[in-house]
Amino acid sequence: MQYRSTRGGQLVGLEQAIMSGTAPDGGLYVPVGLPQLSLAAFAGATQLAEVAARLLQPFVAGSTLESGVAQLCAEAFDFPVPVRPLEEGLSVLELFHGPTAAFKDVGARFLAAAMARIAGADTARHEPVTILVATSGDTGGAVAAAFHRRPGFRVVVLFPEGRVSPRQQHQLTCWGDNVLSLAVRGEFDDCQRLVKQAFADADLRTRHHLCSANSINVGRLLPQAAYYAQASLAYFRQHGRPASFIVPTGNLGNAFACVWARRIGLPIERILLATNANTTVTDFLATGQWLPRPTVPTLASAMDVGNPSNMERLRDLCGTVAELREEVAAVSVTDAEIRAAIRDEFARHAIPWCPHTATALHAYRQLPASECRGRHWIAVATAHPAKFDTIVEPLLGQSVVPPPELARLLSLPARYETVAAELPELAARLGGR
Ligand SMILES: *Cc1c(COP(=O)(O)O)cnc(C)c1O
């Protein structure tokens, strides 16, 4: 399989698409064609790693990842993604059982395992690859966890000082070894700008073998289609009809993976996106006007995106707005509705959900009866509620117990350095020769 930029240009192999992140023309890499897989292609595959290997096989064909794809998937997908039935017509796909308790673990673990194989093939390299990642919360922790103690790699995480939740900050700063955590005096946008400046500096880029692990890397996107494949296959095998999904959406990576899964041939009926008060996507579907705007802070902070970059891939796939409307619908959810959903769902089922998952559950509750009749909806749960304890606990009036992996991370000592939002400061921390 070859990959092209959404803006045209030359075809590249999967290795280059993964190692370079974005295309030189500023576009995003997409496969040149989507394979069609029949249900028979998944016969006998039930575990996430097995389903992922069958799904990803055509995407890695012809690359260094092809021969070891089953092993690669077994290594990356070593935690469960259970579907929890809630009530008639509704279940929840829980994507938060990985090392950092958010769905970013799926993409980050696959990316790390893939990069290790790609870079490992280059045995002449003596200096480590530096993964430079700007984070507003969950990405940095997932990427640090995935590359922690991986020979040949180091991770430099940039996060905005004082602007991530205490538990998120702990997950960004508890690693040590080959992970350097830097609190930037500024906002998330400053962190992103610094990363861009570092990549644009040819000397820094080559000296440190800089690589990006941000969410537009095709190596993070592809593996996310695997859990939609597994969940939709399981539902179809049991009930003989397709399931529909509700996806909490920020940068549209998780949602795009769901659209891919359906295009590849998986039994998925509707796809409904749930955004927070950042309404760029819902407005676009309503008006046909693409108007990115500044980010509005919300309770579902990992979805605070005013200019979702994966829309470029979605438009590339769909062509016109009319076609996009056939593909997905979207609902935006206010902070007041998020709070109410966290409380109401707890009252119904005694299960706490995180603010992101709450947007999906709110989107389900507001569906007209006609959308529910004869249909099964699977809401996607993107993070464990204990990661957002400062929001969830006061609403429920009780504490939310962190899962064992998260509790272990929270018990580790934290270390980080603070830097000004200036490239020379970052360059100094990267080290020199
Ligand atoms: C990143 C994230 C999202 C948004 O996912 P996108 O792929 O950016 O749309 C939703 N929920 C949580 C918990 C996240 O970390």
XYZ file of C-alpha atoms and ligand atoms in Angstrom:
448
model
C 0.000 0.000 0.000
C 1.246 3.452 -0.845
C 0.287 6.706 0.797
C -0.402 10.139 -0.665
C -0.842 13.604 0.766
C -4.362 15.031 0.923
C -2.844 17.878 -1.145
C -1.394 15.731 -3.914
C 2.326 15.260 -4.465
C 4.426 12.105 -4.540
C 3.439 8.714 -3.239
C 5.409 7.415 -0.255
C 5.654 4.122 1.593
C 4.097 3.554 5.000
C 7.520 3.878 6.676
C 7.971 7.411 5.414
C 4.368 8.365 6.149
C 4.801 7.246 9.754
C 8.284 8.647 10.367
C 7.580 12.067 8.858
C 4.075 12.588 10.301
C 2.880 15.270 7.886
C 3.585 15.477 4.159
C 6.133 18.076 2.947
C 3.296 20.051 1.311
C 1.550 20.395 4.674
C -1.112 17.804 3.801
C -1.974 14.652 5.741
C -1.079 11.167 4.566
C -3.888 8.844 3.474
C -3.748 5.429 1.777
C -4.035 5.699 -2.033
C -7.042 3.390 -1.980
C -9.147 1.746 0.688
C -9.168 -2.051 0.615
C -12.505 -3.867 0.767
C -12.607 -6.598 3.362
C -15.464 -9.086 3.547
C -16.663 -10.491 6.834
C -15.011 -13.750 5.810
C -11.641 -11.985 6.051
C -12.210 -11.815 9.803
C -13.367 -15.430 10.256
C -12.154 -16.799 13.579
C -10.760 -13.449 14.745
C -12.371 -12.241 17.963
C -9.587 -10.679 20.067
C -8.660 -7.066 19.332
C -5.099 -7.994 18.294
C -6.350 -10.644 15.838
C -8.996 -8.393 14.325
C -6.425 -5.580 14.061
C -3.919 -7.795 12.252
C -6.505 -8.813 9.603
C -7.698 -5.235 9.216
C -4.238 -3.681 8.983
C -2.691 -6.316 6.725
C -3.580 -4.519 3.456
C -2.391 -1.191 4.905
C 1.072 -2.531 5.813
C 1.435 -4.645 2.639
C 4.803 -4.042 0.987
C 6.296 -2.285 4.043
C 8.802 -3.471 6.682
C 5.795 -3.975 8.966
C 4.104 -6.555 6.756
C 5.752 -9.784 7.881
C 5.437 -9.076 11.600
C 2.018 -7.444 11.659
C 0.414 -10.073 13.906
C 3.203 -9.675 16.479
C 3.074 -5.916 16.173
C -0.662 -5.942 16.906
C -0.233 -8.377 19.797
C 2.334 -6.031 21.334
C 0.329 -2.834 20.782
C -3.160 -4.118 21.663
C -2.389 -5.885 24.925
C -5.318 -4.442 26.872
C -9.062 -5.109 26.528
C -11.602 -2.817 24.809
C -14.811 -4.254 26.259
C -18.314 -3.342 25.123
C -20.519 -2.851 28.160
C -24.269 -3.266 27.559
C -26.150 -0.463 29.329
C -29.762 -0.941 28.310
C -31.946 -2.011 25.375
C -30.533 -0.204 22.331
C -27.376 1.172 23.986
C -23.958 -0.081 24.973
C -20.600 1.571 25.634
C -17.267 0.742 24.005
C -14.694 1.279 26.771
C -11.394 2.452 25.314
C -9.806 3.436 28.626
C -8.240 0.223 29.879
C -4.755 0.990 28.540
C -1.709 2.228 30.489
C -2.804 5.876 30.718
C -6.574 5.272 30.876
C -7.533 7.076 27.637
C -8.123 5.889 24.072
C -4.917 7.660 22.957
C -3.088 4.570 24.253
C -4.315 2.564 21.248
C -2.757 4.853 18.655
C 0.337 5.692 20.708
C 1.199 2.055 21.447
C 0.818 1.030 17.811
C 2.859 4.021 16.641
C 5.683 3.265 19.100
C 5.801 -0.411 18.148
C 5.759 0.494 14.439
C 8.445 3.187 14.763
C 10.684 0.815 16.732
C 10.534 -1.696 13.858
C 11.047 0.929 11.180
C 13.940 2.657 12.983
C 15.369 -0.691 14.098
C 15.816 -1.659 10.459
C 18.230 1.301 10.266
C 21.011 -0.293 12.349
C 23.635 2.289 11.440
C 21.938 4.815 13.697
C 23.879 5.568 16.866
C 21.855 8.359 18.305
C 18.313 8.032 19.514
C 15.288 9.278 17.645
C 13.680 12.134 19.585
C 9.897 12.090 19.666
C 8.798 15.675 20.215
C 5.204 16.010 21.325
C 3.069 18.975 22.371
C 0.131 18.021 24.533
C -2.931 19.615 26.070
C -3.578 16.577 28.263
C -3.896 12.948 27.235
C -1.614 12.601 24.206
C 1.660 13.329 25.994
C 1.071 10.710 28.685
C 0.053 8.039 26.188
C 3.079 8.748 23.963
C 5.470 8.835 26.951
C 4.065 5.516 28.225
C 4.350 3.907 24.797
C 8.009 4.909 24.271
C 9.148 4.690 27.912
C 12.394 2.661 28.152
C 12.251 1.803 24.453
C 15.884 1.572 23.267
C 16.780 4.033 20.512
C 14.087 6.560 21.461
C 13.619 9.450 23.789
C 10.473 11.498 24.270
C 10.289 15.218 24.924
C 6.835 16.266 26.107
C 5.812 19.926 26.064
C 2.760 20.910 28.085
C 1.352 24.312 29.049
C 2.296 25.138 32.648
C -0.728 25.240 34.940
C -3.212 24.378 32.184
C -3.563 20.625 32.475
C -5.440 18.811 35.245
C -3.322 17.689 38.241
C -3.700 14.020 37.344
C -2.963 14.667 33.686
C 0.161 16.583 34.701
C 1.265 13.680 36.860
C 0.940 11.342 33.882
C 3.104 13.689 31.831
C 5.845 13.974 34.422
C 6.150 10.603 36.218
C 8.348 8.751 33.700
C 12.017 9.725 33.941
C 14.539 7.551 32.043
C 14.174 8.439 28.347
C 11.273 10.862 28.870
C 11.914 14.579 29.407
C 8.887 16.598 30.535
C 8.902 20.333 29.932
C 6.312 22.742 31.337
C 6.126 25.639 28.888
C 5.293 29.119 30.192
C 2.376 29.681 27.851
C -0.636 27.966 26.352
C -1.062 24.780 24.340
C -0.745 26.844 21.150
C 2.714 27.976 22.305
C 3.730 24.335 22.806
C 2.530 23.479 19.313
C 4.305 26.488 17.841
C 7.573 25.435 19.525
C 7.280 21.937 18.091
C 6.638 23.356 14.620
C 9.613 25.718 14.957
C 11.873 22.869 16.045
C 10.846 20.783 13.009
C 11.376 23.776 10.717
C 14.953 24.164 12.051
C 16.982 21.848 9.781
C 19.907 21.705 12.202
C 17.783 20.691 15.194
C 15.744 18.271 13.124
C 18.700 16.304 11.787
C 20.884 16.573 14.892
C 18.209 15.037 17.125
C 16.469 12.863 14.527
C 13.201 14.572 15.424
C 9.989 12.666 14.836
C 6.460 13.694 15.629
C 3.825 11.583 17.333
C 0.909 13.944 17.028
C -2.583 12.781 16.333
C -2.446 13.408 12.598
C 0.207 10.702 12.145
C -1.336 7.969 10.019
C 0.345 5.461 12.360
C -1.961 6.610 15.145
C -5.067 6.741 12.996
C -4.972 3.314 11.337
C -4.940 1.249 14.552
C -7.986 3.132 15.851
C -10.098 1.509 13.132
C -9.396 -1.827 14.852
C -11.680 -1.314 17.846
C -14.547 -0.291 15.594
C -13.926 -3.456 13.604
C -13.878 -5.640 16.687
C -16.967 -4.079 18.296
C -19.039 -4.020 15.095
C -18.102 -7.610 14.197
C -18.998 -8.855 17.662
C -22.390 -7.148 17.477
C -23.062 -8.389 13.960
C -22.106 -11.970 14.771
C -24.465 -12.003 17.715
C -27.425 -10.090 16.282
C -27.128 -10.321 12.513
C -27.365 -6.552 12.005
C -24.950 -3.624 12.051
C -24.383 -1.388 15.068
C -24.246 2.426 15.027
C -21.605 4.478 16.860
C -21.541 7.771 18.774
C -18.017 9.197 18.882
C -16.848 12.021 21.202
C -14.952 14.279 18.837
C -12.234 16.927 19.014
C -9.602 16.673 16.319
C -11.728 14.071 14.443
C -9.104 11.294 14.636
C -11.279 8.824 16.503
C -14.267 9.661 14.309
C -12.289 9.355 11.086
C -11.155 5.869 12.084
C -14.827 4.881 12.439
C -15.631 6.203 8.956
C -12.672 4.269 7.556
C -13.834 1.078 9.254
C -17.247 1.373 7.602
C -15.755 2.195 4.192
C -13.528 -0.872 4.430
C -16.652 -2.984 4.775
C -17.313 -3.416 8.481
C -20.955 -3.705 9.563
C -21.500 -0.156 10.829
C -24.777 1.693 10.220
C -24.889 5.291 11.501
C -22.012 7.411 12.815
C -22.947 10.290 15.113
C -20.271 12.717 16.305
C -20.572 14.429 19.690
C -18.598 17.657 20.064
C -18.404 20.005 23.030
C -19.035 23.765 22.761
C -16.362 23.959 20.054
C -18.867 23.821 17.214
C -16.712 24.076 14.077
C -17.772 20.605 12.897
C -21.477 20.866 13.750
C -21.664 24.304 12.114
C -19.956 22.991 8.987
C -22.453 20.150 8.625
C -25.333 22.571 9.199
C -24.207 25.440 6.941
C -21.572 24.012 4.584
C -19.178 26.757 5.683
C -15.816 25.702 7.111
C -15.042 28.350 9.711
C -12.270 27.318 12.123
C -12.195 29.515 15.173
C -10.330 29.981 18.445
C -10.727 27.182 20.955
C -13.312 27.536 23.727
C -12.302 25.862 27.021
C -14.843 23.238 28.166
C -15.187 20.423 30.707
C -14.378 17.906 27.957
C -10.974 19.534 27.543
C -9.395 16.838 25.352
C -11.975 17.822 22.725
C -11.231 21.558 22.885
C -10.316 22.003 19.238
C -11.451 24.971 17.159
C -9.734 23.851 13.949
C -9.912 20.044 13.747
C -7.059 18.982 11.483
C -8.496 15.622 10.465
C -11.345 17.409 8.652
C -8.851 17.616 5.790
C -8.886 13.809 5.592
C -12.662 13.598 5.925
C -13.196 16.097 3.115
C -10.617 14.293 1.012
C -12.606 11.075 1.492
C -16.076 12.543 1.007
C -15.615 15.299 -1.556
C -18.723 17.419 -1.020
C -20.539 18.577 2.108
C -23.631 16.707 0.903
C -21.637 13.485 0.814
C -20.191 14.207 4.225
C -23.730 14.605 5.593
C -24.512 11.122 4.282
C -21.482 9.838 6.161
C -21.863 11.454 9.589
C -24.182 13.583 11.701
C -22.988 15.742 14.612
C -24.407 17.165 17.819
C -22.692 19.752 20.017
C -23.022 19.503 23.776
C -22.712 22.353 26.292
C -20.906 22.176 29.627
C -24.264 22.297 31.428
C -25.409 19.273 29.403
C -22.133 17.466 30.170
C -22.647 18.024 33.901
C -26.260 16.871 33.684
C -25.268 13.774 31.692
C -22.617 12.753 34.234
C -25.198 13.042 37.024
C -28.117 11.465 35.123
C -26.180 8.498 33.808
C -24.872 7.824 37.304
C -28.432 7.978 38.626
C -29.579 5.507 35.937
C -26.826 2.923 36.056
C -24.525 3.837 38.987
C -21.608 4.133 36.553
C -19.407 7.244 36.511
C -18.325 8.476 33.064
C -15.716 11.069 32.078
C -16.855 14.438 30.588
C -15.915 13.311 27.039
C -17.919 10.112 27.273
C -20.762 12.182 28.737
C -21.025 14.137 25.461
C -21.693 10.875 23.604
C -24.278 9.736 26.147
C -26.023 13.113 25.972
C -26.051 12.815 22.165
C -27.755 9.426 22.516
C -30.413 10.711 24.925
C -31.419 13.537 22.564
C -31.955 11.244 19.558
C -35.530 11.159 18.250
C -37.311 7.834 18.766
C -37.152 7.205 15.017
C -33.343 7.093 15.222
C -33.422 4.522 18.013
C -36.143 2.173 16.758
C -34.658 -1.056 15.453
C -31.145 0.264 15.914
C -28.364 -0.438 18.386
C -26.102 2.451 19.366
C -22.626 2.015 20.802
C -21.352 5.136 22.610
C -17.574 5.392 22.718
C -15.995 5.970 26.153
C -12.680 7.721 25.593
C -11.215 8.144 29.106
C -11.586 6.737 32.601
C -13.554 9.116 34.854
C -10.827 8.956 37.534
C -8.595 10.989 35.193
C -11.083 13.834 35.537
C -11.757 13.422 39.257
C -11.889 17.180 39.899
C -14.905 17.460 37.569
C -16.667 14.133 38.131
C -16.375 13.681 41.908
C -18.100 16.918 42.996
C -20.976 16.159 40.589
C -21.494 12.675 41.996
C -20.695 13.535 45.597
C -18.400 10.565 45.861
C -14.916 9.534 44.870
C -14.051 7.623 41.709
C -11.457 4.908 42.241
C -8.576 5.018 39.757
C -7.891 1.756 37.907
C -4.700 -0.062 39.069
C -2.496 1.174 36.200
C -3.474 4.785 36.770
C -3.070 4.426 40.542
C 0.447 3.085 40.000
C 1.407 6.061 37.819
C -0.061 8.508 40.320
C 2.111 6.998 43.069
C 5.354 7.620 41.137
C 7.365 10.782 41.842
C 6.971 13.568 39.277
C 9.805 15.532 37.658
C 9.772 18.299 35.101
C 11.615 21.429 34.033
C 10.003 24.748 33.227
C 10.968 26.583 30.038
C 10.027 29.844 28.354
C 8.091 29.486 25.083
C 11.207 30.271 23.015
C 12.968 27.983 20.575
C 16.498 28.598 22.014
C 15.298 27.369 25.418
C 13.856 24.214 23.901
C 17.030 23.715 21.830
C 19.132 23.968 25.000
C 17.002 21.332 26.733
C 17.266 19.031 23.740
C 21.030 19.099 24.347
C 23.811 19.737 21.920
C 27.101 18.478 20.731
C -8.187 13.064 22.353
C -9.445 12.771 23.081
C -10.703 12.935 22.473
C -10.864 13.481 21.071
O -10.388 12.599 20.096
P -10.126 13.137 18.593
O -9.524 12.000 17.901
O -9.169 14.289 18.758
O -11.419 13.572 18.055
C -11.831 12.594 23.193
N -11.739 12.146 24.457
C -10.552 11.989 25.086
C -10.531 11.515 26.489
C -9.357 12.285 24.419
O -8.186 12.135 25.053
